[in-house]
Structures are given as structure tokens and as C-alpha cells.
Amino acid sequence: MFKKIAQILLVLFAGSLVTCYFFSNVLNDINHKYFAQGGDGIKDYYVMLYHLKYDSSYLHSQAMNYPYGENIFFSGAQPFLTNLIKFISLHIYDIRPYTIAIHNLSILFSLVITVLIIFLILRHLRLPYWYSLLIALGITFLSPQIDRMGGHFSLSYTVFIPAILYLVFKFHQHRKIWLSLGIMVLFIIVSFTHGYFFIFYAILLAGYWLYHLYEKKRFDNKDYWNILLQFIIPVFIFLLITNIYDTALDRPQWPWGFLVYRAYPESVFLSMGRPYWQWLNLIVKV
């Protein structure tokens, strides 16, 4: 047990060290540094700070869509983090002056925990310790989600995808009710962070349970309870809140861009925007 604790502490230390190396210029004045000074980035800072200072509701914000306001889920204000700060400030101690620091640190802390969770996934697959540590560092700090720190902050939490994968791995192995509760809580948190995470989790968990049905040919009573906790309750809560507290009546039913902003094999596997892949065009046109 002592050896495992020491190994985990070493992984956390390595993740913290690399994070501090890459973001040292942010950490030296964390409450006065902005990851973006324009575009969606500054908009996200604005709606978060406005919601904390002026909005009386936890789920509705007057920061956008004047004069009617907007559902907090559609404003980019990170409802989970912002409302947690709001609740603590109103009922325990006012931490709103440190909102920028809390926001920035939450994203950077996510990187450290991502290293740990990817390490645990690789160890779960029985890969060697040092190999798992180096690969966990590589996967984390090459994550394309880090690019979202320049504008879409709620999508830059690298921890959310490996966290659900690890919990599903553990649940498939042990099938304990507390793991289903953990998946439910995580599903609700990510849904209150960004709708894309909600869609990702919903598809992943639906796919897992379809696989389970294919493998076992049927669901037993425990399976129904686990599906209720892992899937049905989080989906119901998200859809309930985003629909009941949505006052806008003129949202487009067919948003533009679905067939324009799409991925290609080279953009998925090669990161063609990076200079270290440019040599490939000399060999074959990508």
C-alpha cells in the first residue's frame, strides 16, 4: 500500500512539474492573467463575472440576450464552477474577488489529475510503471483540448474524458453501486460544464450498455438500477434544466456549419497545423 501511494504521489509531482513548466508565466500572478483577451475567451470571463456579481438566479443570466437574458447553460459561464463560487460566496465566505484565479487554476489542476487518471488506466491495463508515467504525460500535454484554453474554457478540462473511461473500466470489472454513483455525479458535473461533454458521456454510456446487452443477452435487476443511476438520472436532470429554464423562443432549428466544420483523417491523426508534420507534404500530398 505504501508503495502504491508513493507511486501515485510521484505521478502527481511529475504532472505538477510539467504543468508549472509550461504555465509558469500564468502562475506567477494567477488572479490577474487571462488565457484569452478577445473572442469567445473574453466573453466567457465576462459572463462568468457578470453572473457572480449581478445575477440573482443560479440558472438564468442577464449578461446576454438583452433584455430577456439567457439560460446559464448557453452563455458559456461554466454553470458548475461559477455557481459553486456563487453559493460559497453567498453562504460561507466571499471568494468572488478570486474568481479568475479559481477558474485558471481549475483548468491547470485538471491537467495534473489527467496525468494521474491516464496513468491509472494504463496500469489497469497492466503496463509497466515508468512506461505508464511517460505515456500519461505525453497524452495529457499533447491533448488538443489544451488549444481550447485560448477561447473555449469549458472544453479545456482534459480530465473529463479519461475520468469516465476509467470509471467505466472499474465498473465493468467490479460492478459496484458506488461506482455507478460516481459515474452519475461525474456525468452531472460535466453536463453542467459544457453540453458537448453531455453528448459524449451519453453516447459512451449508451454504447457501453448496448455492448453489455450484446455480451450477456439480457439485463438483470441490478443492471436496471445501474442504468438508472449512470444514464437516465443525469440525462433527465440536464434536459429538464436546459428546457424549463430556457426563455428564448427563436433558437435556430437547423444551425449552420455541420457540413462545413468537419474533421478529415489527416487532421485527426497528424495534427497538420503543427510544423513538425510539414515534411510529410514533401513525400505525399496530404
PDB file of C-alpha atoms in Angstrom:
ATOM      1  CA  MET A   1       0.000   0.000   0.000  1.00  0.00           C
ATOM      2  CA  PHE A   2       2.841   2.406   0.871  1.00  0.00           C
ATOM      3  CA  LYS A   3       4.493   1.667  -2.471  1.00  0.00           C
ATOM      4  CA  LYS A   4       1.263   2.431  -4.379  1.00  0.00           C
ATOM      5  CA  ILE A   5       0.786   5.710  -2.504  1.00  0.00           C
ATOM      6  CA  ALA A   6       4.395   6.682  -3.229  1.00  0.00           C
ATOM      7  CA  GLN A   7       3.926   5.892  -6.927  1.00  0.00           C
ATOM      8  CA  ILE A   8       0.754   7.988  -7.124  1.00  0.00           C
ATOM      9  CA  LEU A   9       2.459  10.898  -5.358  1.00  0.00           C
ATOM     10  CA  LEU A  10       5.326  10.677  -7.848  1.00  0.00           C
ATOM     11  CA  VAL A  11       2.850  10.805 -10.751  1.00  0.00           C
ATOM     12  CA  LEU A  12       1.140  13.863  -9.243  1.00  0.00           C
ATOM     13  CA  PHE A  13       4.509  15.509  -8.709  1.00  0.00           C
ATOM     14  CA  ALA A  14       5.547  14.837 -12.324  1.00  0.00           C
ATOM     15  CA  GLY A  15       2.223  16.203 -13.629  1.00  0.00           C
ATOM     16  CA  SER A  16       2.547  19.296 -11.427  1.00  0.00           C
ATOM     17  CA  LEU A  17       6.162  19.855 -12.503  1.00  0.00           C
ATOM     18  CA  VAL A  18       5.355  19.759 -16.228  1.00  0.00           C
ATOM     19  CA  THR A  19       2.273  21.959 -15.731  1.00  0.00           C
ATOM     20  CA  CYS A  20       4.317  24.539 -13.838  1.00  0.00           C
ATOM     21  CA  TYR A  21       6.977  24.441 -16.563  1.00  0.00           C
ATOM     22  CA  PHE A  22       4.512  25.144 -19.375  1.00  0.00           C
ATOM     23  CA  PHE A  23       2.381  27.677 -17.475  1.00  0.00           C
ATOM     24  CA  SER A  24       4.924  29.414 -15.233  1.00  0.00           C
ATOM     25  CA  ASN A  25       4.076  32.803 -16.768  1.00  0.00           C
ATOM     26  CA  VAL A  26       0.439  32.355 -15.678  1.00  0.00           C
ATOM     27  CA  LEU A  27       1.091  31.011 -12.188  1.00  0.00           C
ATOM     28  CA  ASN A  28       3.153  33.986 -11.033  1.00  0.00           C
ATOM     29  CA  ASP A  29       0.035  36.203 -10.994  1.00  0.00           C
ATOM     30  CA  ILE A  30      -2.817  33.757 -11.425  1.00  0.00           C
ATOM     31  CA  ASN A  31      -5.630  36.125 -10.385  1.00  0.00           C
ATOM     32  CA  HIS A  32      -4.703  38.743 -12.989  1.00  0.00           C
ATOM     33  CA  LYS A  33      -3.841  36.609 -16.017  1.00  0.00           C
ATOM     34  CA  TYR A  34      -6.294  35.873 -18.809  1.00  0.00           C
ATOM     35  CA  PHE A  35      -5.978  32.872 -21.103  1.00  0.00           C
ATOM     36  CA  ALA A  36      -7.660  34.958 -23.834  1.00  0.00           C
ATOM     37  CA  GLN A  37      -8.058  38.683 -24.390  1.00  0.00           C
ATOM     38  CA  GLY A  38     -10.693  38.557 -27.114  1.00  0.00           C
ATOM     39  CA  GLY A  39     -13.273  36.406 -28.887  1.00  0.00           C
ATOM     40  CA  ASP A  40     -15.121  33.678 -27.007  1.00  0.00           C
ATOM     41  CA  GLY A  41     -12.447  33.659 -24.304  1.00  0.00           C
ATOM     42  CA  ILE A  42     -13.058  37.171 -23.017  1.00  0.00           C
ATOM     43  CA  LYS A  43     -16.796  36.572 -23.450  1.00  0.00           C
ATOM     44  CA  ASP A  44     -16.571  33.540 -21.123  1.00  0.00           C
ATOM     45  CA  TYR A  45     -14.721  35.558 -18.486  1.00  0.00           C
ATOM     46  CA  TYR A  46     -17.333  38.326 -18.801  1.00  0.00           C
ATOM     47  CA  VAL A  47     -20.446  36.161 -18.435  1.00  0.00           C
ATOM     48  CA  MET A  48     -18.891  34.307 -15.505  1.00  0.00           C
ATOM     49  CA  LEU A  49     -18.018  37.523 -13.639  1.00  0.00           C
ATOM     50  CA  TYR A  50     -21.366  39.136 -14.508  1.00  0.00           C
ATOM     51  CA  HIS A  51     -23.268  36.083 -13.241  1.00  0.00           C
ATOM     52  CA  LEU A  52     -21.412  36.193  -9.938  1.00  0.00           C
ATOM     53  CA  LYS A  53     -21.814  39.923  -9.379  1.00  0.00           C
ATOM     54  CA  TYR A  54     -25.276  40.757 -10.718  1.00  0.00           C
ATOM     55  CA  ASP A  55     -27.490  37.713 -11.368  1.00  0.00           C
ATOM     56  CA  SER A  56     -29.869  36.701  -8.581  1.00  0.00           C
ATOM     57  CA  SER A  57     -30.692  33.348 -10.237  1.00  0.00           C
ATOM     58  CA  TYR A  58     -28.387  30.349 -10.406  1.00  0.00           C
ATOM     59  CA  LEU A  59     -29.759  29.210 -13.770  1.00  0.00           C
ATOM     60  CA  HIS A  60     -30.573  32.429 -15.626  1.00  0.00           C
ATOM     61  CA  SER A  61     -28.222  35.247 -16.598  1.00  0.00           C
ATOM     62  CA  GLN A  62     -28.852  38.775 -17.810  1.00  0.00           C
ATOM     63  CA  ALA A  63     -25.322  39.023 -19.242  1.00  0.00           C
ATOM     64  CA  MET A  64     -26.514  38.115 -22.745  1.00  0.00           C
ATOM     65  CA  ASN A  65     -29.620  38.332 -24.969  1.00  0.00           C
ATOM     66  CA  TYR A  66     -30.742  41.715 -23.653  1.00  0.00           C
ATOM     67  CA  PRO A  67     -33.348  42.414 -22.388  1.00  0.00           C
ATOM     68  CA  TYR A  68     -34.595  38.866 -21.865  1.00  0.00           C
ATOM     69  CA  GLY A  69     -31.485  37.208 -20.527  1.00  0.00           C
ATOM     70  CA  GLU A  70     -30.224  33.721 -21.260  1.00  0.00           C
ATOM     71  CA  ASN A  71     -30.123  30.221 -19.784  1.00  0.00           C
ATOM     72  CA  ILE A  72     -26.790  29.964 -17.993  1.00  0.00           C
ATOM     73  CA  PHE A  73     -26.045  26.727 -19.888  1.00  0.00           C
ATOM     74  CA  PHE A  74     -25.988  28.558 -23.225  1.00  0.00           C
ATOM     75  CA  SER A  75     -23.871  31.510 -22.119  1.00  0.00           C
ATOM     76  CA  GLY A  76     -20.526  29.746 -21.690  1.00  0.00           C
ATOM     77  CA  ALA A  77     -20.367  30.642 -17.992  1.00  0.00           C
ATOM     78  CA  GLN A  78     -19.454  27.121 -16.788  1.00  0.00           C
ATOM     79  CA  PRO A  79     -22.526  26.675 -14.575  1.00  0.00           C
ATOM     80  CA  PHE A  80     -20.985  24.111 -12.213  1.00  0.00           C
ATOM     81  CA  LEU A  81     -17.845  26.076 -11.318  1.00  0.00           C
ATOM     82  CA  THR A  82     -19.472  29.517 -11.378  1.00  0.00           C
ATOM     83  CA  ASN A  83     -22.468  28.519  -9.279  1.00  0.00           C
ATOM     84  CA  LEU A  84     -20.203  26.724  -6.813  1.00  0.00           C
ATOM     85  CA  ILE A  85     -18.297  30.000  -6.358  1.00  0.00           C
ATOM     86  CA  LYS A  86     -21.630  31.843  -6.116  1.00  0.00           C
ATOM     87  CA  PHE A  87     -23.013  29.520  -3.425  1.00  0.00           C
ATOM     88  CA  ILE A  88     -19.832  29.638  -1.309  1.00  0.00           C
ATOM     89  CA  SER A  89     -19.667  33.439  -1.632  1.00  0.00           C
ATOM     90  CA  LEU A  90     -23.299  33.924  -0.595  1.00  0.00           C
ATOM     91  CA  HIS A  91     -23.413  31.423   2.261  1.00  0.00           C
ATOM     92  CA  ILE A  92     -19.887  30.819   3.571  1.00  0.00           C
ATOM     93  CA  TYR A  93     -17.205  33.322   2.527  1.00  0.00           C
ATOM     94  CA  ASP A  94     -16.982  35.744  -0.381  1.00  0.00           C
ATOM     95  CA  ILE A  95     -14.419  34.289  -2.783  1.00  0.00           C
ATOM     96  CA  ARG A  96     -15.652  36.201  -5.847  1.00  0.00           C
ATOM     97  CA  PRO A  97     -12.588  38.506  -5.885  1.00  0.00           C
ATOM     98  CA  TYR A  98     -10.522  35.380  -6.641  1.00  0.00           C
ATOM     99  CA  THR A  99     -12.744  34.119  -9.468  1.00  0.00           C
ATOM    100  CA  ILE A 100     -10.082  34.480 -12.176  1.00  0.00           C
ATOM    101  CA  ALA A 101      -7.552  32.569 -10.083  1.00  0.00           C
ATOM    102  CA  ILE A 102     -10.047  29.814  -9.218  1.00  0.00           C
ATOM    103  CA  HIS A 103     -11.060  29.476 -12.862  1.00  0.00           C
ATOM    104  CA  ASN A 104      -7.499  29.385 -14.203  1.00  0.00           C
ATOM    105  CA  LEU A 105      -6.264  27.010 -11.516  1.00  0.00           C
ATOM    106  CA  SER A 106      -9.180  24.635 -12.089  1.00  0.00           C
ATOM    107  CA  ILE A 107      -8.098  24.206 -15.721  1.00  0.00           C
ATOM    108  CA  LEU A 108      -4.427  23.761 -14.816  1.00  0.00           C
ATOM    109  CA  PHE A 109      -5.271  21.395 -11.953  1.00  0.00           C
ATOM    110  CA  SER A 110      -7.291  19.370 -14.453  1.00  0.00           C
ATOM    111  CA  LEU A 111      -4.049  18.699 -16.350  1.00  0.00           C
ATOM    112  CA  VAL A 112      -2.369  17.286 -13.250  1.00  0.00           C
ATOM    113  CA  ILE A 113      -5.284  14.973 -12.459  1.00  0.00           C
ATOM    114  CA  THR A 114      -5.458  13.928 -16.122  1.00  0.00           C
ATOM    115  CA  VAL A 115      -1.901  12.625 -15.897  1.00  0.00           C
ATOM    116  CA  LEU A 116      -2.859  10.572 -12.848  1.00  0.00           C
ATOM    117  CA  ILE A 117      -6.035   9.115 -14.358  1.00  0.00           C
ATOM    118  CA  ILE A 118      -4.391   8.171 -17.668  1.00  0.00           C
ATOM    119  CA  PHE A 119      -1.598   6.590 -15.622  1.00  0.00           C
ATOM    120  CA  LEU A 120      -4.182   4.569 -13.659  1.00  0.00           C
ATOM    121  CA  ILE A 121      -5.848   3.470 -16.914  1.00  0.00           C
ATOM    122  CA  LEU A 122      -2.523   2.242 -18.294  1.00  0.00           C
ATOM    123  CA  ARG A 123      -1.705   0.466 -15.032  1.00  0.00           C
ATOM    124  CA  HIS A 124      -5.187  -1.059 -15.089  1.00  0.00           C
ATOM    125  CA  LEU A 125      -4.156  -2.493 -18.460  1.00  0.00           C
ATOM    126  CA  ARG A 126      -1.022  -3.878 -16.719  1.00  0.00           C
ATOM    127  CA  LEU A 127       1.541  -1.747 -18.470  1.00  0.00           C
ATOM    128  CA  PRO A 128       4.880  -1.027 -16.714  1.00  0.00           C
ATOM    129  CA  TYR A 129       5.084   1.828 -14.206  1.00  0.00           C
ATOM    130  CA  TRP A 130       7.624   4.094 -15.900  1.00  0.00           C
ATOM    131  CA  TYR A 131       6.135   3.478 -19.329  1.00  0.00           C
ATOM    132  CA  SER A 132       2.687   4.380 -17.996  1.00  0.00           C
ATOM    133  CA  LEU A 133       4.009   7.586 -16.407  1.00  0.00           C
ATOM    134  CA  LEU A 134       5.782   8.810 -19.554  1.00  0.00           C
ATOM    135  CA  ILE A 135       2.859   7.950 -21.836  1.00  0.00           C
ATOM    136  CA  ALA A 136       0.377   9.595 -19.436  1.00  0.00           C
ATOM    137  CA  LEU A 137       2.436  12.793 -19.544  1.00  0.00           C
ATOM    138  CA  GLY A 138       2.634  12.633 -23.331  1.00  0.00           C
ATOM    139  CA  ILE A 139      -1.073  12.031 -23.909  1.00  0.00           C
ATOM    140  CA  THR A 140      -2.060  14.772 -21.454  1.00  0.00           C
ATOM    141  CA  PHE A 141       0.156  17.547 -22.756  1.00  0.00           C
ATOM    142  CA  LEU A 142      -0.449  16.711 -26.412  1.00  0.00           C
ATOM    143  CA  SER A 143      -4.210  16.863 -25.859  1.00  0.00           C
ATOM    144  CA  PRO A 144      -5.999  19.047 -28.435  1.00  0.00           C
ATOM    145  CA  GLN A 145      -8.229  20.244 -25.591  1.00  0.00           C
ATOM    146  CA  ILE A 146      -5.358  22.431 -24.395  1.00  0.00           C
ATOM    147  CA  ASP A 147      -5.924  24.537 -27.535  1.00  0.00           C
ATOM    148  CA  ARG A 148      -9.377  25.378 -26.144  1.00  0.00           C
ATOM    149  CA  MET A 149      -7.656  27.379 -23.388  1.00  0.00           C
ATOM    150  CA  GLY A 150      -7.406  30.141 -25.958  1.00  0.00           C
ATOM    151  CA  GLY A 151     -11.144  30.620 -26.137  1.00  0.00           C
ATOM    152  CA  HIS A 152     -13.474  27.796 -25.103  1.00  0.00           C
ATOM    153  CA  PHE A 153     -12.527  27.300 -21.472  1.00  0.00           C
ATOM    154  CA  SER A 154     -15.275  24.843 -20.586  1.00  0.00           C
ATOM    155  CA  LEU A 155     -13.916  22.427 -23.221  1.00  0.00           C
ATOM    156  CA  SER A 156     -10.342  22.617 -21.949  1.00  0.00           C
ATOM    157  CA  TYR A 157     -10.835  20.327 -18.932  1.00  0.00           C
ATOM    158  CA  THR A 158      -8.723  17.414 -20.115  1.00  0.00           C
ATOM    159  CA  VAL A 159      -9.681  15.286 -17.119  1.00  0.00           C
ATOM    160  CA  PHE A 160     -13.306  14.625 -18.062  1.00  0.00           C
ATOM    161  CA  ILE A 161     -12.805  12.119 -20.894  1.00  0.00           C
ATOM    162  CA  PRO A 162     -10.193   9.851 -19.233  1.00  0.00           C
ATOM    163  CA  ALA A 163     -12.155  10.048 -15.952  1.00  0.00           C
ATOM    164  CA  ILE A 164     -15.297   8.484 -17.441  1.00  0.00           C
ATOM    165  CA  LEU A 165     -13.238   5.870 -19.282  1.00  0.00           C
ATOM    166  CA  TYR A 166     -11.510   4.881 -16.044  1.00  0.00           C
ATOM    167  CA  LEU A 167     -14.780   4.668 -14.096  1.00  0.00           C
ATOM    168  CA  VAL A 168     -16.371   2.522 -16.814  1.00  0.00           C
ATOM    169  CA  PHE A 169     -13.306   0.255 -16.776  1.00  0.00           C
ATOM    170  CA  LYS A 170     -13.588  -0.143 -12.993  1.00  0.00           C
ATOM    171  CA  PHE A 171     -17.353  -0.649 -13.123  1.00  0.00           C
ATOM    172  CA  HIS A 172     -17.024  -3.324 -15.805  1.00  0.00           C
ATOM    173  CA  GLN A 173     -14.535  -5.082 -13.545  1.00  0.00           C
ATOM    174  CA  HIS A 174     -16.308  -4.776 -10.183  1.00  0.00           C
ATOM    175  CA  ARG A 175     -19.940  -3.687 -10.892  1.00  0.00           C
ATOM    176  CA  LYS A 176     -20.354  -1.886  -7.558  1.00  0.00           C
ATOM    177  CA  ILE A 177     -23.191   0.543  -6.882  1.00  0.00           C
ATOM    178  CA  TRP A 178     -20.782   3.208  -5.578  1.00  0.00           C
ATOM    179  CA  LEU A 179     -19.080   3.238  -8.981  1.00  0.00           C
ATOM    180  CA  SER A 180     -22.462   3.904 -10.615  1.00  0.00           C
ATOM    181  CA  LEU A 181     -22.976   6.779  -8.165  1.00  0.00           C
ATOM    182  CA  GLY A 182     -19.552   8.131  -9.104  1.00  0.00           C
ATOM    183  CA  ILE A 183     -20.408   7.939 -12.806  1.00  0.00           C
ATOM    184  CA  MET A 184     -23.730   9.705 -12.136  1.00  0.00           C
ATOM    185  CA  VAL A 185     -22.086  12.569 -10.206  1.00  0.00           C
ATOM    186  CA  LEU A 186     -19.369  12.972 -12.839  1.00  0.00           C
ATOM    187  CA  PHE A 187     -21.966  12.928 -15.637  1.00  0.00           C
ATOM    188  CA  ILE A 188     -23.928  15.718 -13.908  1.00  0.00           C
ATOM    189  CA  ILE A 189     -20.781  17.804 -13.301  1.00  0.00           C
ATOM    190  CA  VAL A 190     -19.607  17.595 -16.923  1.00  0.00           C
ATOM    191  CA  SER A 191     -23.120  18.325 -18.192  1.00  0.00           C
ATOM    192  CA  PHE A 192     -23.103  21.479 -16.060  1.00  0.00           C
ATOM    193  CA  THR A 193     -19.758  22.407 -17.635  1.00  0.00           C
ATOM    194  CA  HIS A 194     -20.468  22.058 -21.375  1.00  0.00           C
ATOM    195  CA  GLY A 195     -23.145  20.398 -23.488  1.00  0.00           C
ATOM    196  CA  TYR A 196     -20.539  18.669 -25.656  1.00  0.00           C
ATOM    197  CA  PHE A 197     -19.395  16.653 -22.658  1.00  0.00           C
ATOM    198  CA  PHE A 198     -23.022  15.724 -22.010  1.00  0.00           C
ATOM    199  CA  ILE A 199     -23.319  14.335 -25.546  1.00  0.00           C
ATOM    200  CA  PHE A 200     -20.016  12.487 -25.298  1.00  0.00           C
ATOM    201  CA  TYR A 201     -20.908  10.845 -21.993  1.00  0.00           C
ATOM    202  CA  ALA A 202     -24.398   9.935 -23.198  1.00  0.00           C
ATOM    203  CA  ILE A 203     -23.068   8.226 -26.337  1.00  0.00           C
ATOM    204  CA  LEU A 204     -20.270   6.457 -24.473  1.00  0.00           C
ATOM    205  CA  LEU A 205     -22.508   5.094 -21.708  1.00  0.00           C
ATOM    206  CA  ALA A 206     -25.263   4.089 -24.128  1.00  0.00           C
ATOM    207  CA  GLY A 207     -22.639   2.263 -26.177  1.00  0.00           C
ATOM    208  CA  TYR A 208     -21.294   0.513 -23.094  1.00  0.00           C
ATOM    209  CA  TRP A 209     -24.713  -0.770 -22.042  1.00  0.00           C
ATOM    210  CA  LEU A 210     -25.539  -1.905 -25.578  1.00  0.00           C
ATOM    211  CA  TYR A 211     -22.264  -3.825 -25.524  1.00  0.00           C
ATOM    212  CA  HIS A 212     -23.206  -5.325 -22.164  1.00  0.00           C
ATOM    213  CA  LEU A 213     -26.602  -6.379 -23.545  1.00  0.00           C
ATOM    214  CA  TYR A 214     -24.925  -7.933 -26.589  1.00  0.00           C
ATOM    215  CA  GLU A 215     -22.454  -9.786 -24.361  1.00  0.00           C
ATOM    216  CA  LYS A 216     -24.926 -11.026 -21.698  1.00  0.00           C
ATOM    217  CA  LYS A 217     -28.054 -11.249 -23.939  1.00  0.00           C
ATOM    218  CA  ARG A 218     -30.210  -9.663 -21.219  1.00  0.00           C
ATOM    219  CA  PHE A 219     -30.349  -7.156 -18.355  1.00  0.00           C
ATOM    220  CA  ASP A 220     -30.855  -8.296 -14.768  1.00  0.00           C
ATOM    221  CA  ASN A 221     -32.394  -6.217 -11.960  1.00  0.00           C
ATOM    222  CA  LYS A 222     -29.048  -4.762 -10.858  1.00  0.00           C
ATOM    223  CA  ASP A 223     -28.362  -3.639 -14.408  1.00  0.00           C
ATOM    224  CA  TYR A 224     -31.564  -1.593 -14.458  1.00  0.00           C
ATOM    225  CA  TRP A 225     -30.583   0.177 -11.244  1.00  0.00           C
ATOM    226  CA  ASN A 226     -27.102   0.889 -12.614  1.00  0.00           C
ATOM    227  CA  ILE A 227     -28.546   2.228 -15.890  1.00  0.00           C
ATOM    228  CA  LEU A 228     -30.907   4.437 -13.887  1.00  0.00           C
ATOM    229  CA  LEU A 229     -28.032   5.929 -11.905  1.00  0.00           C
ATOM    230  CA  GLN A 230     -25.424   6.173 -14.653  1.00  0.00           C
ATOM    231  CA  PHE A 231     -27.559   7.269 -17.578  1.00  0.00           C
ATOM    232  CA  ILE A 232     -31.236   8.049 -17.005  1.00  0.00           C
ATOM    233  CA  ILE A 233     -30.982  10.375 -13.973  1.00  0.00           C
ATOM    234  CA  PRO A 234     -28.163  12.608 -15.378  1.00  0.00           C
ATOM    235  CA  VAL A 235     -29.860  12.845 -18.794  1.00  0.00           C
ATOM    236  CA  PHE A 236     -33.211  13.686 -17.173  1.00  0.00           C
ATOM    237  CA  ILE A 237     -31.669  16.399 -14.958  1.00  0.00           C
ATOM    238  CA  PHE A 238     -29.803  18.003 -17.863  1.00  0.00           C
ATOM    239  CA  LEU A 239     -32.773  18.015 -20.238  1.00  0.00           C
ATOM    240  CA  LEU A 240     -35.125  19.235 -17.507  1.00  0.00           C
ATOM    241  CA  ILE A 241     -32.986  22.209 -16.515  1.00  0.00           C
ATOM    242  CA  THR A 242     -31.965  23.257 -20.026  1.00  0.00           C
ATOM    243  CA  ASN A 243     -35.576  23.154 -21.250  1.00  0.00           C
ATOM    244  CA  ILE A 244     -37.551  24.504 -18.283  1.00  0.00           C
ATOM    245  CA  TYR A 245     -35.248  27.486 -17.783  1.00  0.00           C
ATOM    246  CA  ASP A 246     -34.867  28.306 -21.466  1.00  0.00           C
ATOM    247  CA  THR A 247     -36.773  31.532 -22.160  1.00  0.00           C
ATOM    248  CA  ALA A 248     -35.586  32.049 -25.754  1.00  0.00           C
ATOM    249  CA  LEU A 249     -38.228  31.205 -28.340  1.00  0.00           C
ATOM    250  CA  ASP A 250     -36.253  31.921 -31.510  1.00  0.00           C
ATOM    251  CA  ARG A 251     -33.355  29.444 -31.422  1.00  0.00           C
ATOM    252  CA  PRO A 252     -32.414  28.128 -34.910  1.00  0.00           C
ATOM    253  CA  GLN A 253     -33.622  24.584 -35.504  1.00  0.00           C
ATOM    254  CA  TRP A 254     -31.026  23.918 -38.205  1.00  0.00           C
ATOM    255  CA  PRO A 255     -27.708  25.511 -37.122  1.00  0.00           C
ATOM    256  CA  TRP A 256     -25.275  26.275 -39.923  1.00  0.00           C
ATOM    257  CA  GLY A 257     -21.832  24.692 -40.066  1.00  0.00           C
ATOM    258  CA  PHE A 258     -22.391  20.960 -39.582  1.00  0.00           C
ATOM    259  CA  LEU A 259     -21.137  20.122 -43.072  1.00  0.00           C
ATOM    260  CA  VAL A 260     -18.520  22.888 -43.069  1.00  0.00           C
ATOM    261  CA  TYR A 261     -16.597  22.401 -39.830  1.00  0.00           C
ATOM    262  CA  ARG A 262     -15.733  18.730 -40.129  1.00  0.00           C
ATOM    263  CA  ALA A 263     -12.698  16.570 -39.498  1.00  0.00           C
ATOM    264  CA  TYR A 264     -10.514  14.803 -42.016  1.00  0.00           C
ATOM    265  CA  PRO A 265      -8.258  11.768 -41.378  1.00  0.00           C
ATOM    266  CA  GLU A 266      -5.114  13.903 -41.587  1.00  0.00           C
ATOM    267  CA  SER A 267      -6.459  16.413 -39.080  1.00  0.00           C
ATOM    268  CA  VAL A 268      -7.309  13.631 -36.629  1.00  0.00           C
ATOM    269  CA  PHE A 269      -4.124  11.575 -36.877  1.00  0.00           C
ATOM    270  CA  LEU A 270      -1.426  14.021 -37.978  1.00  0.00           C
ATOM    271  CA  SER A 271      -2.135  17.474 -36.472  1.00  0.00           C
ATOM    272  CA  MET A 272      -1.268  19.105 -39.798  1.00  0.00           C
ATOM    273  CA  GLY A 273      -1.197  22.575 -38.255  1.00  0.00           C
ATOM    274  CA  ARG A 274       1.980  21.692 -36.392  1.00  0.00           C
ATOM    275  CA  PRO A 275       5.321  22.491 -38.049  1.00  0.00           C
ATOM    276  CA  TYR A 276       6.776  19.053 -37.281  1.00  0.00           C
ATOM    277  CA  TRP A 277       4.381  17.451 -39.783  1.00  0.00           C
ATOM    278  CA  GLN A 278       5.113  19.767 -42.709  1.00  0.00           C
ATOM    279  CA  TRP A 279       7.834  17.450 -44.057  1.00  0.00           C
ATOM    280  CA  LEU A 280       5.145  14.894 -44.849  1.00  0.00           C
ATOM    281  CA  ASN A 281       3.866  17.054 -47.706  1.00  0.00           C
ATOM    282  CA  LEU A 282       7.250  16.603 -49.409  1.00  0.00           C
ATOM    283  CA  ILE A 283       6.600  12.848 -49.583  1.00  0.00           C
ATOM    284  CA  VAL A 284       2.877  12.621 -50.235  1.00  0.00           C
ATOM    285  CA  LYS A 285       0.255  15.325 -50.694  1.00  0.00           C
ATOM    286  CA  VAL A 286      -1.965  15.370 -47.590  1.00  0.00           C
TER     287      VAL A 286
END
